[in-house]
Amino acid sequence: GYFGAPLRQKSTYPVLLPEHLGTCQAPNVVACEACYGARFIDMDKHHSMLLTSLYTASLLFVGSSRVAWGNVDPASATMGFTPVQPLLADVIAMGFMEAILEGYSAGQAMFLARSMVLQQDPDGSPHTAATIIEFNLYGDPTLGMAVASEVKSARKPIDKDACKVKTADYGC
């Protein structure tokens, strides 16, 4: 039920391997929402997404050191195209990338992404708490990306409305 694998299939597809990240030559930012995407203990740079990224051209890496909870795509079971609501790992990766592309620094973007996860479950289930703790930012938290012409600085201040829930519809 993940990475496009049908629920009834016993094996999974590798979508992106550490060796793929090792071919990146331009500076980049990686947000990996896969389970153990940021695993590095007892690993080398050929077997760890995090280490491969940071040894090559990635300036920032966001990933989970443990299990990442997200929403499986029901389309794999029904072969339909019903969009699913992003959950936990989906939200934190999406929130980080949205914020960094809006001009926030990496540290601010991570704060906003964690806030989005908490807003999704204000009662704080164990999975929500684990997601907030297990997803971490590796790299300089003061770095940002000035990607849009209207962004003057990658040090955009966090305003009082930045943590409000957005009402946009999301699909797969």
PDB file of C-alpha atoms in Angstrom:
ATOM      1  CA  GLY A   1       0.000   0.000   0.000  1.00  0.00           C
ATOM      2  CA  TYR A   2       2.911   2.416  -0.429  1.00  0.00           C
ATOM      3  CA  PHE A   3       5.225   3.605  -3.204  1.00  0.00           C
ATOM      4  CA  GLY A   4       2.560   2.539  -5.701  1.00  0.00           C
ATOM      5  CA  ALA A   5       2.601  -1.100  -4.639  1.00  0.00           C
ATOM      6  CA  PRO A   6      -0.856  -2.732  -4.595  1.00  0.00           C
ATOM      7  CA  LEU A   7      -1.927  -3.911  -1.151  1.00  0.00           C
ATOM      8  CA  ARG A   8      -2.184  -7.521  -2.341  1.00  0.00           C
ATOM      9  CA  GLN A   9       1.401  -7.546  -3.648  1.00  0.00           C
ATOM     10  CA  LYS A  10       3.962  -9.050  -1.257  1.00  0.00           C
ATOM     11  CA  SER A  11       7.016  -7.125  -2.436  1.00  0.00           C
ATOM     12  CA  THR A  12       7.596  -3.401  -2.850  1.00  0.00           C
ATOM     13  CA  TYR A  13       9.278  -1.200  -5.413  1.00  0.00           C
ATOM     14  CA  PRO A  14      12.413   0.767  -4.666  1.00  0.00           C
ATOM     15  CA  VAL A  15      11.511   4.289  -5.782  1.00  0.00           C
ATOM     16  CA  LEU A  16      14.594   6.260  -4.867  1.00  0.00           C
ATOM     17  CA  LEU A  17      17.788   4.677  -3.625  1.00  0.00           C
ATOM     18  CA  PRO A  18      20.794   6.285  -1.933  1.00  0.00           C
ATOM     19  CA  GLU A  19      22.777   5.800  -5.136  1.00  0.00           C
ATOM     20  CA  HIS A  20      20.288   8.021  -6.978  1.00  0.00           C
ATOM     21  CA  LEU A  21      20.840  10.852  -4.494  1.00  0.00           C
ATOM     22  CA  GLY A  22      24.576  10.378  -4.930  1.00  0.00           C
ATOM     23  CA  THR A  23      24.296  11.505  -8.555  1.00  0.00           C
ATOM     24  CA  CYS A  24      22.926  14.960  -7.681  1.00  0.00           C
ATOM     25  CA  GLN A  25      25.416  17.639  -8.650  1.00  0.00           C
ATOM     26  CA  ALA A  26      23.448  20.831  -7.948  1.00  0.00           C
ATOM     27  CA  PRO A  27      22.758  21.981  -4.382  1.00  0.00           C
ATOM     28  CA  ASN A  28      19.395  20.635  -3.251  1.00  0.00           C
ATOM     29  CA  VAL A  29      17.022  20.065  -0.350  1.00  0.00           C
ATOM     30  CA  VAL A  30      15.605  16.602   0.420  1.00  0.00           C
ATOM     31  CA  ALA A  31      12.475  15.799   2.408  1.00  0.00           C
ATOM     32  CA  CYS A  32      12.146  12.029   2.750  1.00  0.00           C
ATOM     33  CA  GLU A  33       8.926  10.771   4.292  1.00  0.00           C
ATOM     34  CA  ALA A  34       9.811   7.082   4.083  1.00  0.00           C
ATOM     35  CA  CYS A  35      10.290   4.985   7.196  1.00  0.00           C
ATOM     36  CA  TYR A  36      13.908   5.168   8.369  1.00  0.00           C
ATOM     37  CA  GLY A  37      14.670   7.744   5.654  1.00  0.00           C
ATOM     38  CA  ALA A  38      17.132   9.454   8.011  1.00  0.00           C
ATOM     39  CA  ARG A  39      18.715   6.284   9.358  1.00  0.00           C
ATOM     40  CA  PHE A  40      22.480   6.614   9.673  1.00  0.00           C
ATOM     41  CA  ILE A  41      23.652   4.662  12.750  1.00  0.00           C
ATOM     42  CA  ASP A  42      25.785   1.693  11.659  1.00  0.00           C
ATOM     43  CA  MET A  43      25.259   2.717   8.028  1.00  0.00           C
ATOM     44  CA  ASP A  44      27.635   3.993   5.363  1.00  0.00           C
ATOM     45  CA  LYS A  45      26.944   6.591   2.713  1.00  0.00           C
ATOM     46  CA  HIS A  46      26.099   3.895   0.172  1.00  0.00           C
ATOM     47  CA  HIS A  47      23.203   2.553   2.257  1.00  0.00           C
ATOM     48  CA  SER A  48      21.799   5.637   3.982  1.00  0.00           C
ATOM     49  CA  MET A  49      19.641   8.254   2.235  1.00  0.00           C
ATOM     50  CA  LEU A  50      20.735  10.835   4.795  1.00  0.00           C
ATOM     51  CA  LEU A  51      24.472  10.197   4.566  1.00  0.00           C
ATOM     52  CA  THR A  52      24.458   9.941   0.774  1.00  0.00           C
ATOM     53  CA  SER A  53      22.564  13.229   0.542  1.00  0.00           C
ATOM     54  CA  LEU A  54      24.841  15.103   2.892  1.00  0.00           C
ATOM     55  CA  TYR A  55      28.028  13.642   1.346  1.00  0.00           C
ATOM     56  CA  THR A  56      26.955  14.897  -2.087  1.00  0.00           C
ATOM     57  CA  ALA A  57      25.065  18.079  -2.948  1.00  0.00           C
ATOM     58  CA  SER A  58      22.223  18.236  -0.417  1.00  0.00           C
ATOM     59  CA  LEU A  59      22.339  21.271   1.836  1.00  0.00           C
ATOM     60  CA  LEU A  60      19.360  20.208   3.950  1.00  0.00           C
ATOM     61  CA  PHE A  61      17.722  16.864   4.683  1.00  0.00           C
ATOM     62  CA  VAL A  62      14.492  16.190   6.562  1.00  0.00           C
ATOM     63  CA  GLY A  63      13.672  12.594   7.413  1.00  0.00           C
ATOM     64  CA  SER A  64      12.508  10.134  10.014  1.00  0.00           C
ATOM     65  CA  SER A  65      14.852   8.102  12.167  1.00  0.00           C
ATOM     66  CA  ARG A  66      12.130   5.509  12.781  1.00  0.00           C
ATOM     67  CA  VAL A  67       8.716   4.467  11.439  1.00  0.00           C
ATOM     68  CA  ALA A  68       6.910   7.171   9.468  1.00  0.00           C
ATOM     69  CA  TRP A  69       3.122   7.164   9.676  1.00  0.00           C
ATOM     70  CA  GLY A  70       1.267   8.338   6.610  1.00  0.00           C
ATOM     71  CA  ASN A  71      -1.835   7.554   4.649  1.00  0.00           C
ATOM     72  CA  VAL A  72      -1.778   4.646   2.237  1.00  0.00           C
ATOM     73  CA  ASP A  73      -3.314   5.316  -1.136  1.00  0.00           C
ATOM     74  CA  PRO A  74      -6.622   3.415  -1.490  1.00  0.00           C
ATOM     75  CA  ALA A  75      -6.202   3.693  -5.261  1.00  0.00           C
ATOM     76  CA  SER A  76      -3.761   0.771  -5.071  1.00  0.00           C
ATOM     77  CA  ALA A  77      -6.598  -1.421  -3.798  1.00  0.00           C
ATOM     78  CA  THR A  78      -9.439  -0.062  -5.920  1.00  0.00           C
ATOM     79  CA  MET A  79      -7.413   1.029  -8.964  1.00  0.00           C
ATOM     80  CA  GLY A  80      -9.302   4.316  -8.776  1.00  0.00           C
ATOM     81  CA  PHE A  81      -7.903   7.795  -8.370  1.00  0.00           C
ATOM     82  CA  THR A  82      -9.546   8.930  -5.162  1.00  0.00           C
ATOM     83  CA  PRO A  83      -7.325  11.474  -3.436  1.00  0.00           C
ATOM     84  CA  VAL A  84      -6.392  10.697   0.135  1.00  0.00           C
ATOM     85  CA  GLN A  85      -5.910  13.114   3.004  1.00  0.00           C
ATOM     86  CA  PRO A  86      -2.233  13.547   3.865  1.00  0.00           C
ATOM     87  CA  LEU A  87      -1.379  12.300   7.359  1.00  0.00           C
ATOM     88  CA  LEU A  88       1.608  12.750   9.678  1.00  0.00           C
ATOM     89  CA  ALA A  89       4.666  11.899   7.524  1.00  0.00           C
ATOM     90  CA  ASP A  90       2.920  13.332   4.468  1.00  0.00           C
ATOM     91  CA  VAL A  91       2.042  16.527   6.340  1.00  0.00           C
ATOM     92  CA  ILE A  92       5.470  17.107   7.864  1.00  0.00           C
ATOM     93  CA  ALA A  93       7.297  16.602   4.540  1.00  0.00           C
ATOM     94  CA  MET A  94       4.745  18.678   2.640  1.00  0.00           C
ATOM     95  CA  GLY A  95       4.726  21.407   5.296  1.00  0.00           C
ATOM     96  CA  PHE A  96       8.511  21.647   5.314  1.00  0.00           C
ATOM     97  CA  MET A  97       8.773  21.878   1.535  1.00  0.00           C
ATOM     98  CA  GLU A  98       5.944  24.416   1.278  1.00  0.00           C
ATOM     99  CA  ALA A  99       7.510  26.632   3.942  1.00  0.00           C
ATOM    100  CA  ILE A 100      11.050  26.422   2.555  1.00  0.00           C
ATOM    101  CA  LEU A 101       9.733  27.288  -0.909  1.00  0.00           C
ATOM    102  CA  GLU A 102       7.835  30.246   0.569  1.00  0.00           C
ATOM    103  CA  GLY A 103      11.146  31.673   1.810  1.00  0.00           C
ATOM    104  CA  TYR A 104      11.327  30.561   5.433  1.00  0.00           C
ATOM    105  CA  SER A 105      14.666  29.395   6.802  1.00  0.00           C
ATOM    106  CA  ALA A 106      15.050  25.632   7.263  1.00  0.00           C
ATOM    107  CA  GLY A 107      14.636  25.889  11.032  1.00  0.00           C
ATOM    108  CA  GLN A 108      11.490  27.977  10.675  1.00  0.00           C
ATOM    109  CA  ALA A 109      10.156  25.617   8.002  1.00  0.00           C
ATOM    110  CA  MET A 110      10.681  22.631  10.300  1.00  0.00           C
ATOM    111  CA  PHE A 111       8.880  24.423  13.129  1.00  0.00           C
ATOM    112  CA  LEU A 112       5.937  25.208  10.831  1.00  0.00           C
ATOM    113  CA  ALA A 113       5.828  21.629   9.532  1.00  0.00           C
ATOM    114  CA  ARG A 114       5.738  20.214  13.063  1.00  0.00           C
ATOM    115  CA  SER A 115       3.017  22.730  13.932  1.00  0.00           C
ATOM    116  CA  MET A 116       0.944  21.509  10.985  1.00  0.00           C
ATOM    117  CA  VAL A 117       1.186  17.920  12.245  1.00  0.00           C
ATOM    118  CA  LEU A 118       0.117  18.965  15.723  1.00  0.00           C
ATOM    119  CA  GLN A 119      -2.824  20.949  14.336  1.00  0.00           C
ATOM    120  CA  GLN A 120      -4.023  17.885  12.486  1.00  0.00           C
ATOM    121  CA  ASP A 121      -4.316  16.040  15.816  1.00  0.00           C
ATOM    122  CA  PRO A 122      -4.588  18.590  18.645  1.00  0.00           C
ATOM    123  CA  ASP A 123      -5.170  15.811  21.217  1.00  0.00           C
ATOM    124  CA  GLY A 124      -1.709  14.462  20.442  1.00  0.00           C
ATOM    125  CA  SER A 125      -1.977  10.739  19.717  1.00  0.00           C
ATOM    126  CA  PRO A 126       1.185   8.665  20.212  1.00  0.00           C
ATOM    127  CA  HIS A 127       1.670   8.539  16.414  1.00  0.00           C
ATOM    128  CA  THR A 128       1.460  12.319  16.196  1.00  0.00           C
ATOM    129  CA  ALA A 129       3.955  12.776  19.017  1.00  0.00           C
ATOM    130  CA  ALA A 130       6.316  10.226  17.460  1.00  0.00           C
ATOM    131  CA  THR A 131       6.131  11.941  14.075  1.00  0.00           C
ATOM    132  CA  ILE A 132       7.003  15.308  15.577  1.00  0.00           C
ATOM    133  CA  ILE A 133       9.974  13.818  17.418  1.00  0.00           C
ATOM    134  CA  GLU A 134      11.236  11.317  14.830  1.00  0.00           C
ATOM    135  CA  PHE A 135      11.371  13.722  11.875  1.00  0.00           C
ATOM    136  CA  ASN A 136      14.461  15.871  12.106  1.00  0.00           C
ATOM    137  CA  LEU A 137      16.292  18.508  10.128  1.00  0.00           C
ATOM    138  CA  TYR A 138      19.904  17.792   9.199  1.00  0.00           C
ATOM    139  CA  GLY A 139      21.897  20.767   7.973  1.00  0.00           C
ATOM    140  CA  ASP A 140      22.146  24.439   8.837  1.00  0.00           C
ATOM    141  CA  PRO A 141      18.766  25.661  10.165  1.00  0.00           C
ATOM    142  CA  THR A 142      19.535  29.216   9.023  1.00  0.00           C
ATOM    143  CA  LEU A 143      19.714  28.202   5.355  1.00  0.00           C
ATOM    144  CA  GLY A 144      16.784  28.838   3.073  1.00  0.00           C
ATOM    145  CA  MET A 145      15.872  28.886  -0.580  1.00  0.00           C
ATOM    146  CA  ALA A 146      15.124  32.060  -2.480  1.00  0.00           C
ATOM    147  CA  VAL A 147      13.211  30.398  -5.316  1.00  0.00           C
ATOM    148  CA  ALA A 148      10.515  32.904  -6.221  1.00  0.00           C
ATOM    149  CA  SER A 149      11.317  36.293  -7.698  1.00  0.00           C
ATOM    150  CA  GLU A 150       9.167  37.997  -5.063  1.00  0.00           C
ATOM    151  CA  VAL A 151      11.152  36.414  -2.209  1.00  0.00           C
ATOM    152  CA  LYS A 152      13.690  39.022  -1.162  1.00  0.00           C
ATOM    153  CA  SER A 153      15.326  37.001   1.595  1.00  0.00           C
ATOM    154  CA  ALA A 154      15.399  33.420   2.806  1.00  0.00           C
ATOM    155  CA  ARG A 155      14.975  34.779   6.332  1.00  0.00           C
ATOM    156  CA  LYS A 156      11.251  35.409   6.207  1.00  0.00           C
ATOM    157  CA  PRO A 157       9.901  36.099   9.699  1.00  0.00           C
ATOM    158  CA  ILE A 158       7.202  33.828  11.077  1.00  0.00           C
ATOM    159  CA  ASP A 159       4.033  35.870  11.461  1.00  0.00           C
ATOM    160  CA  LYS A 160       1.155  35.129  13.808  1.00  0.00           C
ATOM    161  CA  ASP A 161      -0.943  33.523  11.013  1.00  0.00           C
ATOM    162  CA  ALA A 162       1.797  31.201   9.731  1.00  0.00           C
ATOM    163  CA  CYS A 163       0.649  28.264  11.857  1.00  0.00           C
ATOM    164  CA  LYS A 164      -3.036  28.482  10.923  1.00  0.00           C
ATOM    165  CA  VAL A 165      -4.502  25.457   9.165  1.00  0.00           C
ATOM    166  CA  LYS A 166      -4.606  25.912   5.411  1.00  0.00           C
ATOM    167  CA  THR A 167      -7.827  24.923   3.675  1.00  0.00           C
ATOM    168  CA  ALA A 168      -6.341  23.772   0.382  1.00  0.00           C
ATOM    169  CA  ASP A 169      -7.372  20.404  -1.006  1.00  0.00           C
ATOM    170  CA  TYR A 170      -4.563  17.913  -1.401  1.00  0.00           C
ATOM    171  CA  GLY A 171      -4.409  14.833  -3.589  1.00  0.00           C
ATOM    172  CA  CYS A 172      -1.858  12.151  -4.227  1.00  0.00           C
TER     173      CYS A 172
END
